[in-house]
CSV table of C-alpha atoms and ligand atoms in Angstrom, one decimal:
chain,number,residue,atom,x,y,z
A,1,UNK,CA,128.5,81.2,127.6
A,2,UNK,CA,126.5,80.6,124.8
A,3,UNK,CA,123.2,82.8,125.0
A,4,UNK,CA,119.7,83.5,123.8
A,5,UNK,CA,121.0,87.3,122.9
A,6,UNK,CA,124.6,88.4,122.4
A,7,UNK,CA,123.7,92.7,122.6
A,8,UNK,CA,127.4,93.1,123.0
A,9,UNK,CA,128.0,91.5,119.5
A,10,UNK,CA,125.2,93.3,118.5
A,11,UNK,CA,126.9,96.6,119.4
A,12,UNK,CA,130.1,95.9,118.0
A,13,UNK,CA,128.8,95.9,114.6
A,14,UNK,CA,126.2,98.6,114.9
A,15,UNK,CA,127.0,100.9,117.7
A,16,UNK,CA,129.3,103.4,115.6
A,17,UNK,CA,126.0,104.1,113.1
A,18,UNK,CA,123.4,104.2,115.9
A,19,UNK,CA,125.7,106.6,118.0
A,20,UNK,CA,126.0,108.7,114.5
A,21,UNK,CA,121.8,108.3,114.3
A,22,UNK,CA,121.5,109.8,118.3
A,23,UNK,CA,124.1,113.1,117.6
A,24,UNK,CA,121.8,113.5,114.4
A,25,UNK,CA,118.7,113.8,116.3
A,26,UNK,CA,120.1,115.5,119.4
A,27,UNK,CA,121.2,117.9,117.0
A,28,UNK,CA,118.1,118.6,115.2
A,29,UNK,CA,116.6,119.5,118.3
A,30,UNK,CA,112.7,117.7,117.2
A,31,UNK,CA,112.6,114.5,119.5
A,32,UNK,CA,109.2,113.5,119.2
A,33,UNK,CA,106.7,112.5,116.3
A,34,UNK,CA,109.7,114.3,113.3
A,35,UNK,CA,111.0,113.1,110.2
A,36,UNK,CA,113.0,109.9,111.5
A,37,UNK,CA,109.3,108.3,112.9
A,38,UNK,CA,108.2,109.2,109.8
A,39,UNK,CA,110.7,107.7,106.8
A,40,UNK,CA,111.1,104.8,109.4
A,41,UNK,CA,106.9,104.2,109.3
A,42,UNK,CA,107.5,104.3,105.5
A,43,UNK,CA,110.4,102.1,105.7
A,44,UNK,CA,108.9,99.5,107.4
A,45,UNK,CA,105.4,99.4,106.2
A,46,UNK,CA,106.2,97.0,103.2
A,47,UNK,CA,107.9,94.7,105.5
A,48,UNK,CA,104.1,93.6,106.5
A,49,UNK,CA,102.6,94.5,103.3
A,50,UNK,CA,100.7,97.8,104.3
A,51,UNK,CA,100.7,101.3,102.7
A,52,UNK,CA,101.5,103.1,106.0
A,53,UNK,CA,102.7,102.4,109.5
A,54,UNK,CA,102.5,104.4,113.3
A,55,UNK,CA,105.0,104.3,115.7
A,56,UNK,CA,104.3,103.5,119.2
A,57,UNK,CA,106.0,103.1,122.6
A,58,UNK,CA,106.0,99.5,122.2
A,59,UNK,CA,103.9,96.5,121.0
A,60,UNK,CA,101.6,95.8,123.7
A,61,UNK,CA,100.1,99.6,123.3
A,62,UNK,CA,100.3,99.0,119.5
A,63,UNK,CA,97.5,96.4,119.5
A,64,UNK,CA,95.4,98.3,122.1
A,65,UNK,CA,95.5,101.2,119.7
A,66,UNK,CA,94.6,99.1,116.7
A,67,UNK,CA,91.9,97.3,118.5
A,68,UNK,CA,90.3,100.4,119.6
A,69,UNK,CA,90.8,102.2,116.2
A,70,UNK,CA,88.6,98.8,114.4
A,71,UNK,CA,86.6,100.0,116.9
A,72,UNK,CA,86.3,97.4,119.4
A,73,UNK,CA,83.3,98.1,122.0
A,74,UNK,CA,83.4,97.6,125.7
A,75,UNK,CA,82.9,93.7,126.4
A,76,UNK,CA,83.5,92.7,122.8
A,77,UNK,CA,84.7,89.0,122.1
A,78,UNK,CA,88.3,89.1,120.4
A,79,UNK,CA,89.2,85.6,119.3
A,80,UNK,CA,93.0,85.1,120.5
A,81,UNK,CA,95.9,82.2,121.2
A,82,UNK,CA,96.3,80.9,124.7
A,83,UNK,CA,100.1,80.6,123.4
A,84,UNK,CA,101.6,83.9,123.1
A,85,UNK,CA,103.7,86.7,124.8
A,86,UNK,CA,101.0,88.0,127.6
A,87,UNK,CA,101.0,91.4,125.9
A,88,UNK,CA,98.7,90.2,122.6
A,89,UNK,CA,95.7,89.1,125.9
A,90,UNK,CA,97.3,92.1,127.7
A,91,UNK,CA,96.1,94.7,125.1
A,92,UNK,CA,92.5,93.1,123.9
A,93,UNK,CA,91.8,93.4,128.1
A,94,UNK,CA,93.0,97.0,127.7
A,95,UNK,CA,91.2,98.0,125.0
A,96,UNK,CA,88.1,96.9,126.7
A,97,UNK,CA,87.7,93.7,124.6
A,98,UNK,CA,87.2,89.9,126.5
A,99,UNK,CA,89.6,87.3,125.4
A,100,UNK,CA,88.1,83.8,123.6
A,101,UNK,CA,91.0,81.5,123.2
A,102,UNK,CA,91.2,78.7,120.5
A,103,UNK,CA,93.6,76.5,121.1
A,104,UNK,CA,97.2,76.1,119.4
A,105,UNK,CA,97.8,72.9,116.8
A,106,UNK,CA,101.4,70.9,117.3
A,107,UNK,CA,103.5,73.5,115.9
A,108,UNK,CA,102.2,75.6,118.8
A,109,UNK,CA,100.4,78.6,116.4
A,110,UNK,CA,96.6,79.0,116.8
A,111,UNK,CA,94.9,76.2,115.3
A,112,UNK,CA,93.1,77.7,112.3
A,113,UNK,CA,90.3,75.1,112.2
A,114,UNK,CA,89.5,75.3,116.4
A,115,UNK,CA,89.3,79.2,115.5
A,116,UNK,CA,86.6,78.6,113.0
A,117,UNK,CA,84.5,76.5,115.0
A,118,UNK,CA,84.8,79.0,118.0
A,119,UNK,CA,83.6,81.5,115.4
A,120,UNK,CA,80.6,79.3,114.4
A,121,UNK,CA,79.8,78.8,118.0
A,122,UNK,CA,79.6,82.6,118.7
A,123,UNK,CA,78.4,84.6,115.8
A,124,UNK,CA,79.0,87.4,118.1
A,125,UNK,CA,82.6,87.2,117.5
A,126,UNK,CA,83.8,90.1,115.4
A,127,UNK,CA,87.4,90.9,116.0
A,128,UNK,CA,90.9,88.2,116.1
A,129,UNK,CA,94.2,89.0,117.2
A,130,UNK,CA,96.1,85.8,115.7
A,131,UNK,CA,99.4,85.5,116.5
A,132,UNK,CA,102.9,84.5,113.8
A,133,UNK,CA,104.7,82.9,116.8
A,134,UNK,CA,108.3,82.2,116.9
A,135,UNK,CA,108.7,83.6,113.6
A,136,UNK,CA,106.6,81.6,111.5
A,137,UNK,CA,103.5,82.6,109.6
A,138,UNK,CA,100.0,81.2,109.5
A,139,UNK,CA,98.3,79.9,106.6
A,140,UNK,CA,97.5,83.4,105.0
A,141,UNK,CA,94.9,81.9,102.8
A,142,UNK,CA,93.0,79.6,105.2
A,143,UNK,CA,93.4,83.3,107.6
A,144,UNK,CA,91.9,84.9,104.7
A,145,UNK,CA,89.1,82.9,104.2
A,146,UNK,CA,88.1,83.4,108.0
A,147,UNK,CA,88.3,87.2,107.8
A,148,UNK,CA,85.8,87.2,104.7
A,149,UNK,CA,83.5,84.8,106.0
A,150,UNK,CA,83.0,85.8,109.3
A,151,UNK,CA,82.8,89.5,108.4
A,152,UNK,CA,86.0,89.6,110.8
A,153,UNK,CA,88.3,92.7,112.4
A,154,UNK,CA,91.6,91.5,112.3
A,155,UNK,CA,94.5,92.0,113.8
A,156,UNK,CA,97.8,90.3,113.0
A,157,UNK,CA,100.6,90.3,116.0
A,158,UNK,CA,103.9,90.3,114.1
A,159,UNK,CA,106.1,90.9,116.8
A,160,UNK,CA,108.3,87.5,116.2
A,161,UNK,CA,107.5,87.5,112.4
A,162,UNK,CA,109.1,90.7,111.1
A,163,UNK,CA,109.8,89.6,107.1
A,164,UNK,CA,107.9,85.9,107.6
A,165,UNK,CA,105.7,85.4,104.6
A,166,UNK,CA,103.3,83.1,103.4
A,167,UNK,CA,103.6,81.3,99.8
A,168,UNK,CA,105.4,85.0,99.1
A,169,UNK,CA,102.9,86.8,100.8
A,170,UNK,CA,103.4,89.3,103.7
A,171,UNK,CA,102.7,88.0,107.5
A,172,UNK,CA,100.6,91.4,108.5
A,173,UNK,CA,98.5,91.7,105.1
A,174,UNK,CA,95.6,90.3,105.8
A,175,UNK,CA,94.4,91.9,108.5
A,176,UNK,CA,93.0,95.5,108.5
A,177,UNK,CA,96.3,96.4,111.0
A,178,UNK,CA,99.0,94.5,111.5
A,179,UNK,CA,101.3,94.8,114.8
A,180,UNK,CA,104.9,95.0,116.2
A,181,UNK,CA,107.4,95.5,118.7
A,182,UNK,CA,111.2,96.5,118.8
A,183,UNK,CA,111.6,95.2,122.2
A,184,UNK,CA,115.6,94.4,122.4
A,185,UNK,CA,115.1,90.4,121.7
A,186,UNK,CA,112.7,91.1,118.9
A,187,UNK,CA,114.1,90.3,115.5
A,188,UNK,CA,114.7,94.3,114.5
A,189,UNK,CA,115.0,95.1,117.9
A,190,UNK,CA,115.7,99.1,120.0
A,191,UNK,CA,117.7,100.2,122.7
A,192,UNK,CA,114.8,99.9,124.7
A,193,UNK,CA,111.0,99.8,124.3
A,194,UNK,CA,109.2,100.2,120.6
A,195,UNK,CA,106.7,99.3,118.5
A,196,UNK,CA,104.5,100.3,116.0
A,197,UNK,CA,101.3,99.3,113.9
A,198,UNK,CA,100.6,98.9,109.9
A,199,UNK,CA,97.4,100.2,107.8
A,200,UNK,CA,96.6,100.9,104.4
A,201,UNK,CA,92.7,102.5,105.1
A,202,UNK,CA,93.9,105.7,105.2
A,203,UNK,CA,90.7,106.7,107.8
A,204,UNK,CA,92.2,103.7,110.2
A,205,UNK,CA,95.5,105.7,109.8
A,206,UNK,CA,94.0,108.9,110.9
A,207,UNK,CA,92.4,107.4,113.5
A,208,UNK,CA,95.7,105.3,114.8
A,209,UNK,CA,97.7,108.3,115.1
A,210,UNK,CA,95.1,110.2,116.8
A,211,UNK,CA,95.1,107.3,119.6
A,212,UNK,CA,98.4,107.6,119.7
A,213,UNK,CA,98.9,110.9,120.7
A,214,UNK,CA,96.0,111.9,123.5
A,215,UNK,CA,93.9,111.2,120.9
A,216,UNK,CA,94.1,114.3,119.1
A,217,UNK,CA,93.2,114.8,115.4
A,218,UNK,CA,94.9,118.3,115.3
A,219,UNK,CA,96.9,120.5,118.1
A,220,UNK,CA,95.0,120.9,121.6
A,221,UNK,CA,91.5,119.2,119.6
A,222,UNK,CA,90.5,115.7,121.0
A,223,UNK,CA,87.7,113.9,119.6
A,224,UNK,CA,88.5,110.9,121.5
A,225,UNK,CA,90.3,110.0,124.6
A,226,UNK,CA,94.0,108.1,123.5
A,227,UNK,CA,97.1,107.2,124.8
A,228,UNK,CA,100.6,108.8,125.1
A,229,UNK,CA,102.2,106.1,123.0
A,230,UNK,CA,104.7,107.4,120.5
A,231,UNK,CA,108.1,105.7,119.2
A,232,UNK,CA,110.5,108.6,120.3
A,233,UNK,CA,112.9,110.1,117.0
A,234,UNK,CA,116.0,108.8,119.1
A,235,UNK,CA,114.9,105.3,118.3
A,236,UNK,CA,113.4,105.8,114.6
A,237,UNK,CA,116.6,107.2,113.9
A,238,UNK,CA,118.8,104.2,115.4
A,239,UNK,CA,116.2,101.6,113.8
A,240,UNK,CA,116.1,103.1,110.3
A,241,UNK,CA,119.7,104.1,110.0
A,242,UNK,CA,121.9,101.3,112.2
A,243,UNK,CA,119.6,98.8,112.4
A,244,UNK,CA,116.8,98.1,109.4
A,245,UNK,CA,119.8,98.0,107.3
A,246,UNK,CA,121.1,94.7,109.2
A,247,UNK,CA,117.5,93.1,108.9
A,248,UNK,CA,118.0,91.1,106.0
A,249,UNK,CA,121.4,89.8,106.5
A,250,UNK,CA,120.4,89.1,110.2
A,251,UNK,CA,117.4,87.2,108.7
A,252,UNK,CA,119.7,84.9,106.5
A,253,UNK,CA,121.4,84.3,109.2
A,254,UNK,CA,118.6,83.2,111.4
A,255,UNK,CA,117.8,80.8,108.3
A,256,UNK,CA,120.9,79.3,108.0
A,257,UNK,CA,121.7,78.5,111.9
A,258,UNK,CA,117.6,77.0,111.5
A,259,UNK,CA,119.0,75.0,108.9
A,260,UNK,CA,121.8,74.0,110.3
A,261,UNK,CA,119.6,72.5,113.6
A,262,UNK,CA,117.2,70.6,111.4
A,263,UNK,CA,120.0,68.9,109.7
A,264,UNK,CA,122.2,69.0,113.1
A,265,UNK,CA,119.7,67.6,116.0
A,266,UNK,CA,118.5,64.0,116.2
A,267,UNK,CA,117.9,63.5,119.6
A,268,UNK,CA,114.4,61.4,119.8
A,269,UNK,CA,113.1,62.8,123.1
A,270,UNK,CA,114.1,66.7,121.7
A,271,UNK,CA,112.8,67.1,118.5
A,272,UNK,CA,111.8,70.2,116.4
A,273,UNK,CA,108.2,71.7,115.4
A,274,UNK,CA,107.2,70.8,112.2
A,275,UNK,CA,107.3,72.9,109.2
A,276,UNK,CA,104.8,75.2,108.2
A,277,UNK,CA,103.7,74.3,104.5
A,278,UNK,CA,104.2,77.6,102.4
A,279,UNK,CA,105.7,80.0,105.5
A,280,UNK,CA,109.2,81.4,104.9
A,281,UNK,CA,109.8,81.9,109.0
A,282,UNK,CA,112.1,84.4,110.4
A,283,UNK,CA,113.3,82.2,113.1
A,284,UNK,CA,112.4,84.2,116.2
A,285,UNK,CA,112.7,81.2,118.6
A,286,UNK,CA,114.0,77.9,117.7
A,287,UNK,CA,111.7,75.6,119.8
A,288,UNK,CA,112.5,71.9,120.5
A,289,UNK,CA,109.6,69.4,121.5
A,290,UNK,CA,111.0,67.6,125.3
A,291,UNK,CA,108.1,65.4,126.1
A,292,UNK,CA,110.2,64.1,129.1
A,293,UNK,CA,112.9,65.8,131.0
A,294,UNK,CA,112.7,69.5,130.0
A,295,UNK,CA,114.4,70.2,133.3
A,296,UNK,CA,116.7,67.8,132.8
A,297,UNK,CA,118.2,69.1,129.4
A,298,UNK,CA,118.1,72.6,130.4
A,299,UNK,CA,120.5,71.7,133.0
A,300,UNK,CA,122.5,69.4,130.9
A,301,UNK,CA,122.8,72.7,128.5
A,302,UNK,CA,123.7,75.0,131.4
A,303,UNK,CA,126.5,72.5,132.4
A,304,UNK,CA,128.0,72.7,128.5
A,305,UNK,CA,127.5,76.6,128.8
A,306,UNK,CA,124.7,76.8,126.8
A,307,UNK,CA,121.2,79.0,127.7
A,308,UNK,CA,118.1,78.0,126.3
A,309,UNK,CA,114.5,79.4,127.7
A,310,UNK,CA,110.7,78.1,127.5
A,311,UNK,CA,108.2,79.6,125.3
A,312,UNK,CA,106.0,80.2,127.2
A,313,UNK,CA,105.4,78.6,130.8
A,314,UNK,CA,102.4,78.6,131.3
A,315,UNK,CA,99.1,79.0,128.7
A,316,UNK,CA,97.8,82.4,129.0
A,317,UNK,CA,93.8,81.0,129.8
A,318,UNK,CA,95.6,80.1,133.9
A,319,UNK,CA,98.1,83.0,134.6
A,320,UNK,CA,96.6,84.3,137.9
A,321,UNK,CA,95.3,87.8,136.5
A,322,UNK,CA,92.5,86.2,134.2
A,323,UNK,CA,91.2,84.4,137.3
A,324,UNK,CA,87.9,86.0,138.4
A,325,UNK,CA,87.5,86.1,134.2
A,326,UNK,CA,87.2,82.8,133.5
A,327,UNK,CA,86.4,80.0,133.0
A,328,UNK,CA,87.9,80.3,129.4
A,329,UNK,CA,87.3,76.4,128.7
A,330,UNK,CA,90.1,73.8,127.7
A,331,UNK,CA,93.3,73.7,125.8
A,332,UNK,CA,95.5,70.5,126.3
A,333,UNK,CA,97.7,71.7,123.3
A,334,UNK,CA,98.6,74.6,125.1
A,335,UNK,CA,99.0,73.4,127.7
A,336,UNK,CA,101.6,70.3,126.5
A,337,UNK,CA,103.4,72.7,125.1
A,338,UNK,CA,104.0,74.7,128.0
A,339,UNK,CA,105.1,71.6,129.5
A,340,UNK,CA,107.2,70.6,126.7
A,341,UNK,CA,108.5,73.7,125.1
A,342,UNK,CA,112.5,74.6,125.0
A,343,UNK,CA,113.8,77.0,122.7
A,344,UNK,CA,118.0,77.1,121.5
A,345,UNK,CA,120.1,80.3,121.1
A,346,UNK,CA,119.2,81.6,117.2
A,347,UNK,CA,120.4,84.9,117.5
A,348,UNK,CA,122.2,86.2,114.3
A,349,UNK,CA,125.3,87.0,116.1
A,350,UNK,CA,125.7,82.8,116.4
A,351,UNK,CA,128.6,81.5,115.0
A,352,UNK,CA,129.0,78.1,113.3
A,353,UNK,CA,131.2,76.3,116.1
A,354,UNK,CA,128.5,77.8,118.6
A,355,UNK,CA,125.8,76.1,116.7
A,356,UNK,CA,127.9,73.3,116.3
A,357,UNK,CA,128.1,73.0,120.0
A,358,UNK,CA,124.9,73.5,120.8
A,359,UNK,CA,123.6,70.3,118.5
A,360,UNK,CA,126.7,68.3,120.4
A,361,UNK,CA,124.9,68.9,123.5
A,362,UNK,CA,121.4,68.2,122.8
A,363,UNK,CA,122.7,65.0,120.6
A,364,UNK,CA,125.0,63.5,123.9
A,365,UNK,CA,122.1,64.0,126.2
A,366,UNK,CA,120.9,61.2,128.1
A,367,UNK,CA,117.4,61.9,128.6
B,401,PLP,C1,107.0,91.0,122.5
B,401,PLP,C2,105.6,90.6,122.1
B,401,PLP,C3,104.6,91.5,122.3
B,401,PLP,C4,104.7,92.8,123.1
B,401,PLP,O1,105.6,93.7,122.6
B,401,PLP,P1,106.2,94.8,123.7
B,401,PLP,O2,107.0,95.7,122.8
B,401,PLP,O3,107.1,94.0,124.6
B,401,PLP,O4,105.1,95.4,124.4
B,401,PLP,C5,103.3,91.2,121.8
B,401,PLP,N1,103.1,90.0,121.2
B,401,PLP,C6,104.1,89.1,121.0
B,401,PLP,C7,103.8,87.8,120.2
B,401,PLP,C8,105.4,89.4,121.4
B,401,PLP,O5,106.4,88.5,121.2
């Protein structure tokens, strides 16, 4: 089977270090908020152009905190992407915010110029949570330009863009906080749930790690109510020491497999996104455009032993638990691509005659 993730490839080459990482830290006997969170925050805080970075439990908790430490009020408009994992609507709900959508352009990333107009529309707008889906960045400068003139709070999700950068700039350095996860199928992925957030104001900082931890700016004082969301030392220490060191090769590899399918695929009726002018992606997802027959090909796949999956479903603005919040208003890009969407295997662990296969299969289709 060829699949979207191959962890038992993954553990093969990295297993021996992370189970060296664990005995270090079961060892030390300090297993929350020690020195592994904290060389891994510094590690990792470059990676999105920021001075300094906080662990969390995960990625979804890591925007709530850096919503709420911009200091989003209850009932403030957050300007988002109907196309997204549900976490980045997820967390602006739980952090007290309400969700305005502008809808996504062809290569399925928020649609820079809808987002200014809904900021012209609503002057009350004060916070974004843009999204650097599948691996790709946004324009940088055109999301630059927006943050100055509209006076805006902005945070960057970077949980599929981990290294993506814009004309050699950082996805995650615009905004005031940038955002991520370690969720296992995450480009620098844990054993398990992780995440963390990136600031250079050092008062944000202050106030990011206070939310983090009960809210607490020193032991047993709480000057605000917060969270119980900490990255645990066992997974710093596994990130920093087994995996972060794989990042960059795992990257390259991503790159070349992209590569390969842009040169590989010519299948009319499966084509891929379009390229970002300037953004270096990371490859998260490799997503293919089936206007007819989605169904169709991921069964043809399935029958040559190939996975694929379907980023995402269904457009955030009609998933059942935003119901009695709506009526949003309209997004037919989103919603095409929800119809359309199908995303290949680009794991790093692919090998060439895999990816060969794969572009045999989508080439012999007869859809
Ligand atoms: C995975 C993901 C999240 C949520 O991260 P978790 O660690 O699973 O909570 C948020 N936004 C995007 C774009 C994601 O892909």
């Amino acid at each position: 089977m060829i699949a979207m993730n191959a962890f038992d490839r993954f553990w093969d080459d990295t297993g021996r270090q992370a189970l060296d990482a664990l005995e270090r830290v079961g060892r030390s006997g300090w297993y929350v908020l020690g020195e592994e969170v904290a060389a891994f925050e510094a590690e990792t805080a470059p990676l999105f152009g920021h001075r300094h970075g906080v662990g969390c439990a995960n990625g979804l908790d890591a925007i709530e905190i850096a919503l709420r430490a911009l200091g989003l009020q209850l009932g403030d408009r957050v300007l988002t992407t109907p196309m997204s994992a549900f976490a980045t609507t997820l967390a602006i709900l739980r952090a007290g915010g309400k969700p305005v959508f502008a809808d996504v352009d062809e290569r399925g990333l928020i649609d820079l110029s809808l987002a200014e107009k809904a900021l012209r529309a609503d002057r009350s707008i004060r916070f974004m949570v843009p999204v650097h889906l599948y691996g790709h960045s946004l324009d940088l400068e055109r999301l630059k330009s927006l943050k100055e003139r509209f006076g805006l709070k902005l945070v960057e999700d970077c949980a599929q863009s981990i290294g993506a950068s814009f004309n050699g700039k950082a996805a995650g350095s615009i905004g005031q906080i940038a955002t991520t996860s370690f969720y296992p199928t995450k480009n620098l992925g844990c054993l398990g749930d992780g995440g963390a957030l990136y600031v250079s104001d050092e008062a944000l900082l202050k106030t990011a790690k206070a939310i983090r931890d009960y809210g607490q700016d020193s032991k047993y004082s709480h000057a605000m109510l917060g969270l119980n969301s900490r990255l645990d030392e066992t997974h710093a220490s596994m990130l920093r020491r087994a995996f972060l060191p794989k990042l960059a090769s795992w990257t390259e590899n991503r790159e070349r497999i992209a590569r390969k399918y842009l040169q590989g695929l010519t299948h009319p009726g499966a084509r891929p996104f379009g390229a970002i002018q300037g953004s270096r992606s990371v490859w998260h997802l490799f997503p293919l455009r089936v206007p007819k027959g989605r169904e169709n090909l991921m069964q043809h796949l399935k029958a040559a032993n190939i996975q694929s999956g379907i980023h995402y479903p269904l457009s955030i603005h009609r998933q059942k638990a935003l119901e009695e919040m709506g009526p949003f208003g309209d997004f037919p890009n989103s919603d095409r691509l929800a119809n359309e969407e199908l995303s290949l295997p680009i794991h790093p662990y692919l090998r060439d005659a895999e990816v060969d296969a794969v572009i045999a299969a989508v080439n012999t289709w007869e859809g």
